[in-house]
Amino acid sequence: MSADVLSQLRDYGSLLEDAQDPLTVSDAISRAQHIQTLPDDQPGIGAGQTKRRARVFVFVAGLVVLVVVSILLASLQTEVPPAGTSIPGPDLPTTLSGPSDPAEIGRSYFRTLDDADESGWWALFADDAEVVYLLDGGERRGSIALDSQDGATEARRANQAIYDFLTAIRATYTDVTCSADGSGDGGSGRAIVNCTYTYESLITKVMDLILPGRAQFAVQDGRIITVNYDIVDFAPVQDVPNSYLQERQPDTFSGLCEEVPGRGAACARLYLRNLEGIAQAWEER
Amino acid sequence: MLSNEPRLRHALNSAFGLETGREAAAEALAYGWEHWERIRDMENSIGYLYVVGRDRGRKMNRSRRFVFPEVPEDRTPWVEPGLPRALAALPERERVVVLLVYAYGWAMREVGDLLGITKSTVQTHAERGVKKLRRKLGVNL
């Protein structure tokens, strides 16, 4: 033994550094894809709570459930509705206000931006009947230009479905601009909504990338039936000209999701696989 | 964030060894990916992600052996072969502080920011940890 612990630690540190390659973006993305399949309430901070605490919580929760069930059973025994009585369901929250009958949609439906809902969900509002804004928590994120009232109706119905798709990918989208082509005629209940956006996530931040993309949503009766998307090339932030979206590069990553179920998770996974391709291509450059 | 990836990995390596540390860092980055909207505005996002990775690493280490690489016999400069085992025997907090400060060369303030403790507490952990290592390895310097 000839060297002090401190200098040995310094030498051991370089040994540790040599023994391990840096994490790649693909590593993190593959983990993220794994997480996509997990339920939303996966623990993060606090995941290290002891089993004992969890058992106590389960025990207490079980007691509470027992008491509540007992009370409910007791009340049901005293108030049994007559046969044939319809029992009303719970009040489901609505994310959009205004008339639901397309015939009633008109200028009066749209409100000004000042009236924007602060609920955190996207909503459509307009200061006139031709431009509809996409809002998130009251913050303006984009707009849909409309050329007919029927288009407006369909765009309004598409709003939640598109939001769900973007949410399922679990990233932030900025500069979202959508346009409905006005083909929704109220009768067919179908609309085509074209969107461009900039994709932003931890991974893109790590790699200092900007990922402009565009997607075309075919929407019927308020439900996305197909998503056709391109992730339009990629480049370091500093090299991206303002007109980048117009100067589409040859190496794009495209995908088509049909019949997007539920919250668009299946389509989101396809999208993520493409993103992984981008990350790998980026690392090879 | 580009500069934060190695920092997160170094910190989790120090806590759990190379194998678990790397996996915990990847899990933490993936968690950040999933919750980016919430994390991006945090003042100490690296500290937050460290806690996420630490929780994951503790779970992983329940079922696997704690691994720090052995020192090759012919390594120059010479490093005491018992050092990896002595490090593994330290309490987690002391090991993290000792490795980050002396092996990875972090400033004590940076370690304090990561762990959410003061610089003087970092110093205390570092002194205790080094003292234990010296005792274990039989070094008087």
Short mmCIF file of C-alpha atoms in Angstrom, two decimals:
data_model
loop_
_atom_site.label_atom_id
_atom_site.label_comp_id
_atom_site.label_asym_id
_atom_site.label_seq_id
_atom_site.Cartn_x
_atom_site.Cartn_y
_atom_site.Cartn_z
CA MET A 1 0.00 0.00 0.00
CA SER A 2 1.66 3.16 -1.15
CA ALA A 3 -1.05 5.61 -2.12
CA ASP A 4 -3.58 7.37 0.06
CA VAL A 5 -7.24 6.44 -0.14
CA LEU A 6 -8.09 9.73 -1.85
CA SER A 7 -5.73 9.22 -4.78
CA GLN A 8 -6.82 5.58 -5.02
CA LEU A 9 -10.42 6.72 -5.20
CA ARG A 10 -9.48 9.10 -8.01
CA ASP A 11 -7.82 6.25 -9.92
CA TYR A 12 -10.74 3.94 -9.20
CA GLY A 13 -13.07 6.63 -10.57
CA SER A 14 -11.32 6.52 -13.94
CA LEU A 15 -11.60 2.72 -13.86
CA LEU A 16 -15.35 3.05 -13.27
CA GLU A 17 -15.62 5.52 -16.13
CA ASP A 18 -13.75 3.21 -18.52
CA ALA A 19 -15.95 0.27 -17.55
CA GLN A 20 -19.17 1.82 -18.74
CA ASP A 21 -20.45 3.46 -21.92
CA PRO A 22 -22.74 6.47 -21.65
CA LEU A 23 -26.45 5.82 -21.83
CA THR A 24 -27.82 6.34 -25.30
CA VAL A 25 -31.08 7.94 -26.22
CA SER A 26 -32.24 4.55 -27.51
CA ASP A 27 -31.69 3.09 -24.02
CA ALA A 28 -34.02 5.64 -22.53
CA ILE A 29 -36.57 5.37 -25.32
CA SER A 30 -36.75 1.59 -25.02
CA ARG A 31 -37.41 2.07 -21.31
CA ALA A 32 -40.04 4.64 -22.10
CA GLN A 33 -41.73 2.19 -24.43
CA HIS A 34 -41.76 -0.30 -21.60
CA ILE A 35 -43.32 2.27 -19.33
CA GLN A 36 -45.97 3.02 -21.96
CA THR A 37 -47.41 -0.40 -21.27
CA LEU A 38 -47.70 0.24 -17.55
CA PRO A 39 -50.70 1.86 -15.88
CA ASP A 40 -50.62 5.61 -15.32
CA ASP A 41 -50.28 5.35 -11.56
CA GLN A 42 -46.83 3.81 -11.60
CA PRO A 43 -44.97 5.08 -8.58
CA GLY A 44 -42.07 7.40 -9.11
CA ILE A 45 -40.99 9.49 -6.20
CA GLY A 46 -42.02 7.51 -3.17
CA ALA A 47 -41.65 4.19 -4.93
CA GLY A 48 -39.21 3.25 -2.23
CA GLN A 49 -41.86 3.32 0.47
CA THR A 50 -41.54 0.32 2.67
CA LYS A 51 -43.69 -2.72 2.25
CA ARG A 52 -44.82 -2.25 5.78
CA ARG A 53 -46.26 1.16 5.02
CA ALA A 54 -48.00 -0.28 1.98
CA ARG A 55 -49.50 -3.08 4.05
CA VAL A 56 -50.79 -0.61 6.64
CA PHE A 57 -52.32 1.46 3.84
CA VAL A 58 -53.99 -1.60 2.33
CA PHE A 59 -55.30 -2.63 5.72
CA VAL A 60 -56.76 0.81 6.47
CA ALA A 61 -58.17 1.11 2.95
CA GLY A 62 -59.75 -2.32 3.34
CA LEU A 63 -61.41 -1.26 6.58
CA VAL A 64 -62.77 1.91 4.96
CA VAL A 65 -64.13 -0.08 2.01
CA LEU A 66 -65.81 -2.55 4.40
CA VAL A 67 -67.52 0.26 6.30
CA VAL A 68 -68.67 2.00 3.10
CA VAL A 69 -69.98 -1.26 1.60
CA SER A 70 -71.85 -2.01 4.82
CA ILE A 71 -73.49 1.41 4.78
CA LEU A 72 -74.40 1.05 1.10
CA LEU A 73 -75.89 -2.40 1.63
CA ALA A 74 -77.92 -1.11 4.54
CA SER A 75 -79.31 1.78 2.48
CA LEU A 76 -80.09 -0.48 -0.49
CA GLN A 77 -82.14 -2.75 1.71
CA THR A 78 -84.36 0.13 2.74
CA GLU A 79 -84.68 1.84 -0.67
CA VAL A 80 -85.13 -0.74 -3.37
CA PRO A 81 -86.42 0.94 -6.56
CA PRO A 82 -89.45 -0.66 -8.18
CA ALA A 83 -88.81 -2.98 -11.11
CA GLY A 84 -88.38 -1.17 -14.39
CA THR A 85 -87.07 2.01 -12.82
CA SER A 86 -84.06 3.38 -14.67
CA ILE A 87 -81.18 4.36 -12.45
CA PRO A 88 -79.36 7.46 -13.68
CA GLY A 89 -75.62 7.13 -14.29
CA PRO A 90 -72.98 9.44 -12.88
CA ASP A 91 -72.59 12.94 -14.23
CA LEU A 92 -69.75 12.59 -16.68
CA PRO A 93 -67.49 15.61 -16.95
CA THR A 94 -67.65 17.40 -20.26
CA THR A 95 -64.60 19.02 -21.73
CA LEU A 96 -66.48 21.26 -24.09
CA SER A 97 -69.33 23.55 -23.39
CA GLY A 98 -71.94 24.80 -25.77
CA PRO A 99 -74.83 23.19 -27.58
CA SER A 100 -74.42 19.57 -28.65
CA ASP A 101 -76.90 19.75 -31.51
CA PRO A 102 -74.94 20.66 -34.67
CA ALA A 103 -77.91 22.67 -35.87
CA GLU A 104 -77.47 25.02 -32.95
CA ILE A 105 -73.81 25.61 -33.61
CA GLY A 106 -73.28 29.14 -34.69
CA ARG A 107 -71.52 32.31 -33.78
CA SER A 108 -73.21 32.32 -30.42
CA TYR A 109 -71.48 29.09 -29.46
CA PHE A 110 -68.00 30.45 -29.69
CA ARG A 111 -66.69 32.58 -26.95
CA THR A 112 -63.75 34.90 -26.81
CA LEU A 113 -60.36 33.82 -25.58
CA ASP A 114 -60.96 35.72 -22.37
CA ASP A 115 -63.58 33.17 -21.44
CA ALA A 116 -61.14 30.30 -21.85
CA ASP A 117 -61.63 27.33 -19.60
CA GLU A 118 -58.76 26.85 -17.14
CA SER A 119 -59.45 23.16 -16.58
CA GLY A 120 -56.28 22.00 -18.28
CA TRP A 121 -58.06 20.19 -21.07
CA TRP A 122 -57.87 21.45 -24.54
CA ALA A 123 -60.96 23.24 -25.66
CA LEU A 124 -62.04 25.04 -28.74
CA PHE A 125 -62.93 28.65 -28.55
CA ALA A 126 -63.07 31.34 -31.13
CA ASP A 127 -63.39 35.06 -31.34
CA ASP A 128 -65.20 34.63 -34.61
CA ALA A 129 -66.70 31.72 -36.47
CA GLU A 130 -63.70 31.17 -38.72
CA VAL A 131 -60.81 30.57 -36.40
CA VAL A 132 -60.87 28.14 -33.53
CA TYR A 133 -58.10 28.07 -30.97
CA LEU A 134 -56.71 25.05 -29.24
CA LEU A 135 -56.20 25.83 -25.60
CA ASP A 136 -54.45 23.95 -22.85
CA GLY A 137 -55.00 25.27 -19.36
CA GLY A 138 -55.96 28.57 -20.87
CA GLU A 139 -52.73 28.78 -22.82
CA ARG A 140 -53.06 29.11 -26.55
CA ARG A 141 -51.28 26.22 -28.27
CA GLY A 142 -52.54 26.40 -31.81
CA SER A 143 -55.49 27.04 -33.99
CA ILE A 144 -57.79 25.40 -36.46
CA ALA A 145 -58.82 27.45 -39.42
CA LEU A 146 -62.31 26.61 -40.48
CA ASP A 147 -64.00 27.28 -43.74
CA SER A 148 -67.45 26.17 -42.82
CA GLN A 149 -69.68 25.79 -39.82
CA ASP A 150 -69.92 22.07 -40.54
CA GLY A 151 -66.15 21.83 -40.45
CA ALA A 152 -66.26 23.61 -37.13
CA THR A 153 -68.66 21.06 -35.78
CA GLU A 154 -66.45 18.18 -36.74
CA ALA A 155 -63.31 19.86 -35.55
CA ARG A 156 -64.95 20.42 -32.21
CA ARG A 157 -65.85 16.76 -31.96
CA ALA A 158 -62.37 15.74 -33.08
CA ASN A 159 -60.73 17.90 -30.48
CA GLN A 160 -60.76 15.46 -27.60
CA ALA A 161 -59.68 12.53 -29.74
CA ILE A 162 -56.69 14.43 -31.11
CA TYR A 163 -55.76 15.57 -27.64
CA ASP A 164 -55.90 11.97 -26.46
CA PHE A 165 -53.56 10.88 -29.22
CA LEU A 166 -51.03 13.55 -28.35
CA THR A 167 -51.35 12.77 -24.65
CA ALA A 168 -50.73 9.07 -25.24
CA ILE A 169 -47.34 9.87 -26.70
CA ARG A 170 -46.59 11.67 -23.47
CA ALA A 171 -44.67 14.56 -24.84
CA THR A 172 -45.14 18.23 -25.25
CA TYR A 173 -46.28 19.63 -28.52
CA THR A 174 -45.81 23.24 -29.34
CA ASP A 175 -46.63 25.35 -32.35
CA VAL A 176 -49.61 23.12 -33.06
CA THR A 177 -51.47 24.34 -36.08
CA CYS A 178 -54.38 22.41 -37.47
CA SER A 179 -56.69 23.02 -40.34
CA ALA A 180 -59.92 21.26 -41.06
CA ASP A 181 -60.63 20.91 -44.75
CA GLY A 182 -64.31 21.55 -44.29
CA SER A 183 -65.33 18.23 -45.72
CA GLY A 184 -67.31 17.43 -42.63
CA ASP A 185 -70.85 18.04 -43.72
CA GLY A 186 -72.69 17.10 -40.58
CA GLY A 187 -74.39 14.32 -42.52
CA SER A 188 -71.40 12.03 -42.95
CA GLY A 189 -69.99 13.07 -39.58
CA ARG A 190 -66.50 12.88 -41.06
CA ALA A 191 -63.69 15.41 -41.14
CA ILE A 192 -60.05 15.55 -42.12
CA VAL A 193 -57.86 17.59 -39.80
CA ASN A 194 -54.26 18.33 -40.78
CA CYS A 195 -51.88 19.36 -38.04
CA THR A 196 -48.25 20.41 -37.89
CA TYR A 197 -46.43 20.61 -34.62
CA THR A 198 -43.06 20.60 -32.93
CA TYR A 199 -42.32 17.63 -30.74
CA GLU A 200 -40.55 18.15 -27.44
CA SER A 201 -39.56 15.61 -24.83
CA LEU A 202 -36.80 14.81 -22.39
CA ILE A 203 -35.08 12.76 -25.07
CA THR A 204 -35.11 15.55 -27.60
CA LYS A 205 -33.85 17.90 -24.90
CA VAL A 206 -31.02 15.53 -24.08
CA MET A 207 -30.00 15.34 -27.72
CA ASP A 208 -30.74 19.00 -28.32
CA LEU A 209 -32.97 18.10 -31.23
CA ILE A 210 -35.99 19.67 -32.74
CA LEU A 211 -38.53 17.27 -34.18
CA PRO A 212 -41.11 18.92 -36.36
CA GLY A 213 -43.87 16.61 -37.42
CA ARG A 214 -47.24 16.57 -39.06
CA ALA A 215 -50.22 14.36 -38.80
CA GLN A 216 -53.46 13.96 -40.63
CA PHE A 217 -56.38 12.83 -38.53
CA ALA A 218 -59.41 11.36 -40.19
CA VAL A 219 -62.23 11.77 -37.73
CA GLN A 220 -65.67 10.32 -37.80
CA ASP A 221 -68.37 10.93 -35.21
CA GLY A 222 -65.81 12.47 -32.90
CA ARG A 223 -63.50 9.46 -33.07
CA ILE A 224 -60.17 9.23 -34.87
CA ILE A 225 -60.36 6.52 -37.47
CA THR A 226 -56.93 6.94 -39.03
CA VAL A 227 -53.78 8.86 -38.23
CA ASN A 228 -51.26 9.38 -40.96
CA TYR A 229 -48.15 10.99 -39.60
CA ASP A 230 -44.66 12.03 -40.57
CA ILE A 231 -41.87 12.95 -38.26
CA VAL A 232 -40.24 15.36 -40.60
CA ASP A 233 -36.54 14.66 -40.39
CA PHE A 234 -34.59 15.96 -37.45
CA ALA A 235 -31.79 18.37 -36.83
CA PRO A 236 -29.95 20.13 -34.03
CA VAL A 237 -31.90 23.13 -32.83
CA GLN A 238 -29.38 25.67 -33.95
CA ASP A 239 -29.46 24.51 -37.57
CA VAL A 240 -33.17 24.63 -38.11
CA PRO A 241 -34.40 27.48 -40.27
CA ASN A 242 -37.83 28.91 -39.70
CA SER A 243 -39.02 27.49 -42.96
CA TYR A 244 -37.92 24.02 -41.97
CA LEU A 245 -41.35 22.50 -42.06
CA GLN A 246 -41.73 23.53 -45.66
CA GLU A 247 -38.32 22.14 -46.63
CA ARG A 248 -39.16 18.53 -46.03
CA GLN A 249 -36.05 16.38 -46.07
CA PRO A 250 -35.86 12.94 -47.68
CA ASP A 251 -35.31 10.99 -44.47
CA THR A 252 -38.73 11.16 -42.92
CA PHE A 253 -40.34 8.56 -40.72
CA SER A 254 -43.94 7.87 -41.56
CA GLY A 255 -46.62 5.71 -40.10
CA LEU A 256 -50.28 4.97 -40.46
CA CYS A 257 -52.53 4.02 -37.57
CA GLU A 258 -55.97 2.75 -38.39
CA GLU A 259 -58.88 2.61 -35.99
CA VAL A 260 -57.02 4.23 -33.12
CA PRO A 261 -58.45 2.59 -30.03
CA GLY A 262 -59.03 4.18 -26.68
CA ARG A 263 -56.51 6.83 -25.88
CA GLY A 264 -54.46 6.20 -28.99
CA ALA A 265 -51.87 4.12 -27.13
CA ALA A 266 -51.30 1.66 -29.97
CA CYS A 267 -50.71 4.47 -32.41
CA ALA A 268 -48.46 6.18 -29.90
CA ARG A 269 -46.31 3.06 -29.66
CA LEU A 270 -45.90 3.00 -33.42
CA TYR A 271 -44.92 6.62 -33.27
CA LEU A 272 -42.38 5.91 -30.54
CA ARG A 273 -40.81 3.16 -32.60
CA ASN A 274 -40.26 5.70 -35.32
CA LEU A 275 -38.77 8.05 -32.79
CA GLU A 276 -36.37 5.33 -31.76
CA GLY A 277 -35.34 5.04 -35.41
CA ILE A 278 -34.63 8.74 -35.41
CA ALA A 279 -32.52 8.48 -32.29
CA GLN A 280 -30.48 5.64 -33.74
CA ALA A 281 -30.00 7.46 -37.02
CA TRP A 282 -28.93 10.51 -35.08
CA GLU A 283 -26.36 8.57 -33.10
CA GLU A 284 -24.91 7.14 -36.30
CA ARG A 285 -24.31 10.62 -37.71
CA MET B 1 -29.85 18.13 -20.17
CA LEU B 2 -27.04 16.73 -22.32
CA SER B 3 -24.53 17.23 -19.52
CA ASN B 4 -26.87 15.71 -16.96
CA GLU B 5 -26.96 12.18 -18.33
CA PRO B 6 -23.46 11.21 -17.10
CA ARG B 7 -24.10 12.99 -13.80
CA LEU B 8 -27.26 11.03 -13.15
CA ARG B 9 -25.51 7.79 -14.10
CA HIS B 10 -22.47 8.55 -11.93
CA ALA B 11 -24.65 9.27 -8.92
CA LEU B 12 -26.68 6.09 -9.33
CA ASN B 13 -23.54 4.05 -10.05
CA SER B 14 -22.18 5.32 -6.75
CA ALA B 15 -25.30 4.25 -4.92
CA PHE B 16 -25.85 0.83 -6.48
CA GLY B 17 -22.80 -0.27 -8.47
CA LEU B 18 -22.40 -0.21 -12.22
CA GLU B 19 -25.02 -2.70 -13.32
CA THR B 20 -27.95 -1.52 -11.24
CA GLY B 21 -26.79 2.10 -11.43
CA ARG B 22 -26.95 2.10 -15.20
CA GLU B 23 -30.38 0.51 -15.28
CA ALA B 24 -31.68 2.87 -12.62
CA ALA B 25 -30.38 5.84 -14.62
CA ALA B 26 -32.14 4.58 -17.75
CA GLU B 27 -35.35 4.10 -15.75
CA ALA B 28 -35.04 7.61 -14.35
CA LEU B 29 -34.55 9.08 -17.82
CA ALA B 30 -37.55 7.14 -19.07
CA TYR B 31 -39.58 8.40 -16.13
CA GLY B 32 -38.50 11.90 -17.09
CA TRP B 33 -39.63 11.21 -20.62
CA GLU B 34 -43.02 10.10 -19.43
CA HIS B 35 -43.49 13.03 -17.05
CA TRP B 36 -41.59 15.64 -19.01
CA GLU B 37 -44.32 18.25 -18.82
CA ARG B 38 -44.03 18.27 -15.02
CA ILE B 39 -40.26 17.88 -14.78
CA ARG B 40 -39.09 20.38 -17.36
CA ASP B 41 -39.95 23.39 -15.19
CA MET B 42 -38.36 22.04 -12.02
CA GLU B 43 -35.47 23.95 -10.56
CA ASN B 44 -33.61 20.77 -9.62
CA SER B 45 -34.76 18.28 -12.23
CA ILE B 46 -31.56 16.21 -11.92
CA GLY B 47 -32.12 15.87 -8.17
CA TYR B 48 -35.70 14.78 -8.80
CA LEU B 49 -34.64 12.22 -11.37
CA TYR B 50 -31.96 10.97 -8.98
CA VAL B 51 -34.64 10.21 -6.38
CA VAL B 52 -36.67 8.39 -9.02
CA GLY B 53 -33.61 6.35 -10.02
CA ARG B 54 -32.68 5.70 -6.40
CA ASP B 55 -36.11 4.26 -5.66
CA ARG B 56 -35.89 2.02 -8.72
CA GLY B 57 -32.32 1.01 -7.85
CA ARG B 58 -33.26 0.02 -4.31
CA LYS B 59 -35.98 -2.24 -5.64
CA MET B 60 -33.62 -3.83 -8.18
CA ASN B 61 -30.87 -4.40 -5.62
CA ARG B 62 -33.14 -6.50 -3.43
CA SER B 63 -32.76 -9.33 -5.88
CA ARG B 64 -29.21 -8.97 -7.11
CA ARG B 65 -25.66 -8.67 -5.90
CA PHE B 66 -24.13 -5.27 -5.40
CA VAL B 67 -21.36 -4.97 -8.02
CA PHE B 68 -18.38 -2.65 -8.19
CA PRO B 69 -15.76 -3.78 -10.69
CA GLU B 70 -12.75 -5.57 -9.29
CA VAL B 71 -9.37 -3.88 -9.72
CA PRO B 72 -7.19 -5.68 -12.32
CA GLU B 73 -3.99 -6.96 -10.72
CA ASP B 74 -1.73 -5.34 -13.29
CA ARG B 75 -3.42 -1.96 -13.12
CA THR B 76 -1.23 1.11 -13.00
CA PRO B 77 -1.43 3.22 -10.92
CA TRP B 78 -1.96 0.62 -8.26
CA VAL B 79 -5.31 0.51 -6.49
CA GLU B 80 -5.92 -1.54 -3.38
CA PRO B 81 -7.89 -4.68 -4.48
CA GLY B 82 -10.04 -4.46 -1.35
CA LEU B 83 -11.34 -1.00 -2.27
CA PRO B 84 -14.48 -2.16 -4.17
CA ARG B 85 -15.57 -4.33 -1.24
CA ALA B 86 -14.80 -1.59 1.27
CA LEU B 87 -16.90 0.85 -0.78
CA ALA B 88 -19.77 -1.62 -0.98
CA ALA B 89 -19.72 -1.91 2.83
CA LEU B 90 -20.26 1.82 3.37
CA PRO B 91 -23.76 3.16 4.07
CA GLU B 92 -25.41 4.29 0.81
CA ARG B 93 -25.29 8.03 1.55
CA GLU B 94 -21.59 7.95 2.54
CA ARG B 95 -20.70 5.84 -0.49
CA VAL B 96 -22.49 8.22 -2.87
CA VAL B 97 -20.77 11.24 -1.37
CA VAL B 98 -17.30 9.64 -1.28
CA LEU B 99 -17.47 8.38 -4.86
CA LEU B 100 -18.98 11.54 -6.32
CA VAL B 101 -16.50 13.83 -4.61
CA TYR B 102 -13.28 11.82 -4.79
CA ALA B 103 -13.79 9.38 -7.70
CA TYR B 104 -15.91 11.46 -10.05
CA GLY B 105 -14.57 14.84 -8.96
CA TRP B 106 -17.82 16.64 -8.18
CA ALA B 107 -17.76 19.79 -6.06
CA MET B 108 -19.33 19.32 -2.62
CA ARG B 109 -21.93 21.95 -3.47
CA GLU B 110 -22.97 19.94 -6.54
CA VAL B 111 -23.35 16.81 -4.45
CA GLY B 112 -25.40 18.76 -1.92
CA ASP B 113 -27.69 20.07 -4.68
CA LEU B 114 -28.24 16.56 -5.99
CA LEU B 115 -29.01 15.03 -2.61
CA GLY B 116 -30.83 18.04 -1.19
CA ILE B 117 -28.42 18.48 1.72
CA THR B 118 -26.04 21.26 2.75
CA LYS B 119 -22.41 21.46 1.77
CA SER B 120 -21.30 20.97 5.37
CA THR B 121 -23.39 17.78 5.62
CA VAL B 122 -21.74 16.54 2.43
CA GLN B 123 -18.38 17.25 4.00
CA THR B 124 -19.30 15.33 7.15
CA HIS B 125 -20.40 12.28 5.12
CA ALA B 126 -17.22 12.49 3.03
CA GLU B 127 -14.96 12.61 6.10
CA ARG B 128 -16.76 9.73 7.80
CA GLY B 129 -16.70 7.63 4.65
CA VAL B 130 -13.01 8.17 3.99
CA LYS B 131 -12.19 7.46 7.63
CA LYS B 132 -14.01 4.11 7.40
CA LEU B 133 -12.24 3.26 4.14
CA ARG B 134 -8.85 4.01 5.69
CA ARG B 135 -9.65 1.85 8.67
CA LYS B 136 -10.91 -1.00 6.53
CA LEU B 137 -7.93 -0.90 4.17
CA GLY B 138 -5.39 -0.33 6.91
CA VAL B 139 -4.17 2.99 5.55
CA ASN B 140 -2.88 5.61 7.95
CA LEU B 141 -2.29 8.48 5.55
#
